[in-house]
PDB file of C-alpha atoms in Angstrom:
ATOM      1  CA  MET A   1       0.043   0.377   0.045  1.00 48.00           C
ATOM      2  CA  TYR A   2       2.387   2.111   1.210  1.00 58.00           C
ATOM      3  CA  GLY A   3       6.172   1.013  -0.946  1.00 63.00           C
ATOM      4  CA  VAL A   4       7.905   1.126   2.410  1.00 68.00           C
ATOM      5  CA  VAL A   5       9.228  -2.053   1.540  1.00 69.00           C
ATOM      6  CA  SER A   6       9.584  -4.592  -2.284  1.00 72.00           C
ATOM      7  CA  VAL A   7      11.598  -7.241  -2.078  1.00 73.00           C
ATOM      8  CA  SER A   8      11.096  -9.441  -5.256  1.00 76.00           C
ATOM      9  CA  PRO A   9       8.886 -13.021  -5.457  1.00 73.00           C
ATOM     10  CA  ARG A  10      12.092 -14.142  -6.442  1.00 82.00           C
ATOM     11  CA  ILE A  11      13.976 -14.544  -2.481  1.00 82.00           C
ATOM     12  CA  VAL A  12      10.462 -14.249  -0.921  1.00 78.00           C
ATOM     13  CA  GLU A  13       8.463 -17.330  -2.330  1.00 81.00           C
ATOM     14  CA  PRO A  14      12.397 -18.999  -0.939  1.00 85.00           C
ATOM     15  CA  LEU A  15      12.301 -17.695   2.019  1.00 84.00           C
ATOM     16  CA  ILE A  16       9.496 -18.996   2.969  1.00 84.00           C
ATOM     17  CA  ALA A  17      10.033 -22.141   2.499  1.00 84.00           C
ATOM     18  CA  LEU A  18      12.793 -22.240   4.483  1.00 87.00           C
ATOM     19  CA  SER A  19      10.875 -21.359   7.120  1.00 85.00           C
ATOM     20  CA  ILE A  20       8.731 -23.626   6.514  1.00 85.00           C
ATOM     21  CA  GLY A  21      11.147 -25.877   7.031  1.00 88.00           C
ATOM     22  CA  TYR A  22      12.566 -24.621   9.937  1.00 88.00           C
ATOM     23  CA  VAL A  23       9.995 -24.703  11.780  1.00 85.00           C
ATOM     24  CA  ALA A  24       8.556 -28.229  10.551  1.00 84.00           C
ATOM     25  CA  ILE A  25      12.352 -29.153  11.906  1.00 88.00           C
ATOM     26  CA  GLU A  26      11.879 -26.992  15.087  1.00 86.00           C
ATOM     27  CA  ASN A  27       8.863 -28.838  16.447  1.00 82.00           C
ATOM     28  CA  ILE A  28      10.618 -32.174  15.331  1.00 86.00           C
ATOM     29  CA  PHE A  29      13.458 -31.846  18.165  1.00 87.00           C
ATOM     30  CA  LEU A  30      12.677 -28.866  21.190  1.00 83.00           C
ATOM     31  CA  SER A  31      10.259 -30.298  23.368  1.00 79.00           C
ATOM     32  CA  GLU A  32       9.522 -26.974  24.321  1.00 83.00           C
ATOM     33  CA  LEU A  33       8.343 -23.542  23.004  1.00 78.00           C
ATOM     34  CA  LYS A  34      11.237 -20.678  22.868  1.00 80.00           C
ATOM     35  CA  SER A  35      10.496 -17.105  24.566  1.00 83.00           C
ATOM     36  CA  TRP A  36      11.297 -16.408  20.941  1.00 84.00           C
ATOM     37  CA  ARG A  37       8.851 -17.745  19.595  1.00 82.00           C
ATOM     38  CA  ILE A  38       6.454 -15.258  19.340  1.00 83.00           C
ATOM     39  CA  ALA A  39       9.289 -12.818  17.580  1.00 87.00           C
ATOM     40  CA  LEU A  40       9.943 -15.806  15.272  1.00 86.00           C
ATOM     41  CA  VAL A  41       6.106 -15.943  14.678  1.00 82.00           C
ATOM     42  CA  PHE A  42       5.983 -12.692  13.829  1.00 87.00           C
ATOM     43  CA  ALA A  43       9.141 -12.458  11.521  1.00 85.00           C
ATOM     44  CA  PHE A  44       7.494 -15.430   9.027  1.00 84.00           C
ATOM     45  CA  GLY A  45       3.188 -13.685   9.019  1.00 81.00           C
ATOM     46  CA  LEU A  46       5.466 -10.418   7.633  1.00 81.00           C
ATOM     47  CA  LEU A  47       7.833 -12.457   5.436  1.00 79.00           C
ATOM     48  CA  HIS A  48       4.343 -14.607   3.826  1.00 74.00           C
ATOM     49  CA  GLY A  49       2.369 -11.451   3.995  1.00 73.00           C
ATOM     50  CA  MET A  50       5.328 -10.299   1.722  1.00 70.00           C
ATOM     51  CA  VAL A  51       3.805 -13.061  -0.772  1.00 67.00           C
ATOM     52  CA  SER A  52       0.437 -11.675  -1.177  1.00 60.00           C
ATOM     53  CA  ARG A  53       1.638  -7.608  -1.392  1.00 56.00           C
ATOM     54  CA  SER A  54       3.341  -9.282  -4.397  1.00 54.00           C
ATOM     55  CA  THR A  55       0.768 -10.815  -5.927  1.00 55.00           C
ATOM     56  CA  GLU A  56      -1.143  -7.594  -6.124  1.00 56.00           C
ATOM     57  CA  ARG A  57       1.597  -6.076  -7.639  1.00 51.00           C
ATOM     58  CA  THR A  58       2.072  -7.786 -10.671  1.00 55.00           C
ATOM     59  CA  GLY A  59      -1.967  -6.660 -11.392  1.00 57.00           C
ATOM     60  CA  ALA A  60      -3.755 -10.775 -10.649  1.00 58.00           C
ATOM     61  CA  ALA A  61      -8.073 -10.020 -10.761  1.00 68.00           C
ATOM     62  CA  ALA A  62      -9.568 -10.072  -7.726  1.00 66.00           C
ATOM     63  CA  LEU A  63     -10.801 -13.203  -8.251  1.00 71.00           C
ATOM     64  CA  GLU A  64      -8.404 -15.163  -9.371  1.00 76.00           C
ATOM     65  CA  PHE A  65      -6.316 -14.096  -6.532  1.00 71.00           C
ATOM     66  CA  VAL A  66      -8.854 -15.850  -4.520  1.00 75.00           C
ATOM     67  CA  THR A  67      -8.972 -19.272  -6.629  1.00 81.00           C
ATOM     68  CA  ALA A  68      -5.079 -19.293  -6.733  1.00 76.00           C
ATOM     69  CA  LEU A  69      -5.354 -18.447  -2.217  1.00 74.00           C
ATOM     70  CA  ILE A  70      -8.099 -20.907  -1.944  1.00 83.00           C
ATOM     71  CA  THR A  71      -7.007 -24.312  -4.240  1.00 86.00           C
ATOM     72  CA  PHE A  72      -3.250 -23.789  -3.243  1.00 81.00           C
ATOM     73  CA  ASN A  73      -4.795 -24.250   1.050  1.00 84.00           C
ATOM     74  CA  VAL A  74      -7.127 -26.590  -0.201  1.00 89.00           C
ATOM     75  CA  GLY A  75      -3.926 -28.419  -1.602  1.00 87.00           C
ATOM     76  CA  VAL A  76      -1.544 -27.575   0.707  1.00 86.00           C
ATOM     77  CA  GLU A  77      -4.003 -29.913   3.016  1.00 91.00           C
ATOM     78  CA  VAL A  78      -5.082 -32.871   0.819  1.00 92.00           C
ATOM     79  CA  ALA A  79      -1.028 -33.548   1.264  1.00 90.00           C
ATOM     80  CA  GLN A  80      -0.476 -32.331   4.679  1.00 91.00           C
ATOM     81  CA  LEU A  81      -3.875 -35.722   5.586  1.00 93.00           C
ATOM     82  CA  ALA A  82      -1.720 -37.570   2.912  1.00 94.00           C
ATOM     83  CA  VAL A  83       1.520 -37.556   4.752  1.00 92.00           C
ATOM     84  CA  ILE A  84      -0.674 -38.176   8.001  1.00 93.00           C
ATOM     85  CA  GLY A  85      -2.431 -41.304   5.959  1.00 92.00           C
ATOM     86  CA  ALA A  86       0.899 -42.772   4.829  1.00 92.00           C
ATOM     87  CA  ALA A  87       3.312 -42.123   7.854  1.00 92.00           C
ATOM     88  CA  PHE A  88      -0.024 -44.043  10.040  1.00 91.00           C
ATOM     89  CA  LEU A  89      -0.364 -46.930   7.977  1.00 90.00           C
ATOM     90  CA  LEU A  90       3.926 -47.509   8.528  1.00 91.00           C
ATOM     91  CA  LEU A  91       3.923 -47.166  11.777  1.00 90.00           C
ATOM     92  CA  ASP A  92       0.706 -49.190  12.242  1.00 86.00           C
ATOM     93  CA  GLY A  93       2.062 -52.146   9.878  1.00 83.00           C
ATOM     94  CA  THR A  94       5.444 -51.742  11.726  1.00 86.00           C
ATOM     95  CA  ALA A  95       4.075 -52.306  15.459  1.00 83.00           C
ATOM     96  CA  ARG A  96       1.805 -55.290  14.073  1.00 78.00           C
ATOM     97  CA  ILE A  97       4.778 -56.824  12.004  1.00 77.00           C
ATOM     98  CA  ALA A  98       6.982 -56.008  15.589  1.00 79.00           C
ATOM     99  CA  SER A  99       4.128 -57.663  17.751  1.00 77.00           C
ATOM    100  CA  GLY A 100       4.287 -60.727  15.952  1.00 69.00           C
ATOM    101  CA  THR A 101      -0.089 -59.482  14.723  1.00 67.00           C
ATOM    102  CA  ALA A 102       0.504 -58.586  11.042  1.00 63.00           C
ATOM    103  CA  CYS A 103      -1.853 -60.991   8.942  1.00 65.00           C
ATOM    104  CA  VAL A 104       0.974 -61.002   5.513  1.00 59.00           C
ATOM    105  CA  SER A 105       2.353 -64.480   3.871  1.00 58.00           C
ATOM    106  CA  SER A 106       6.111 -63.436   4.849  1.00 55.00           C
ATOM    107  CA  PHE A 107       4.346 -62.905   8.305  1.00 53.00           C
ATOM    108  CA  PRO A 108       2.188 -65.513   9.429  1.00 55.00           C
ATOM    109  CA  CYS A 109      -0.404 -64.565  11.981  1.00 59.00           C
ATOM    110  CA  PRO A 110       0.027 -66.284  15.805  1.00 57.00           C
ATOM    111  CA  ARG A 111      -3.358 -68.685  16.566  1.00 55.00           C
TER     112      ARG A 111
END
């Protein structure tokens, strides 16, 4: 709106991917939230906001922007559900094999 910050999407979009990866790794390896997490979330929020601002600058029509935003978010949610489903099946199968209750040809069911 005021043109205070203008960064190319070619720079911002990879930074967003890195920020998402960083938070994912942090969530895996840290068991408790640190006090600096609020500042990090704020900074990442500003970074993510730059993409929507740069999209506005490219002249995308409002309807195209909303459609792209909705389809992107739906795609992200579907991908998350697919990863969770695959992880569940893998862990469930591993647990069944480890406990001896898997019923497959190489691991017969206990009688």
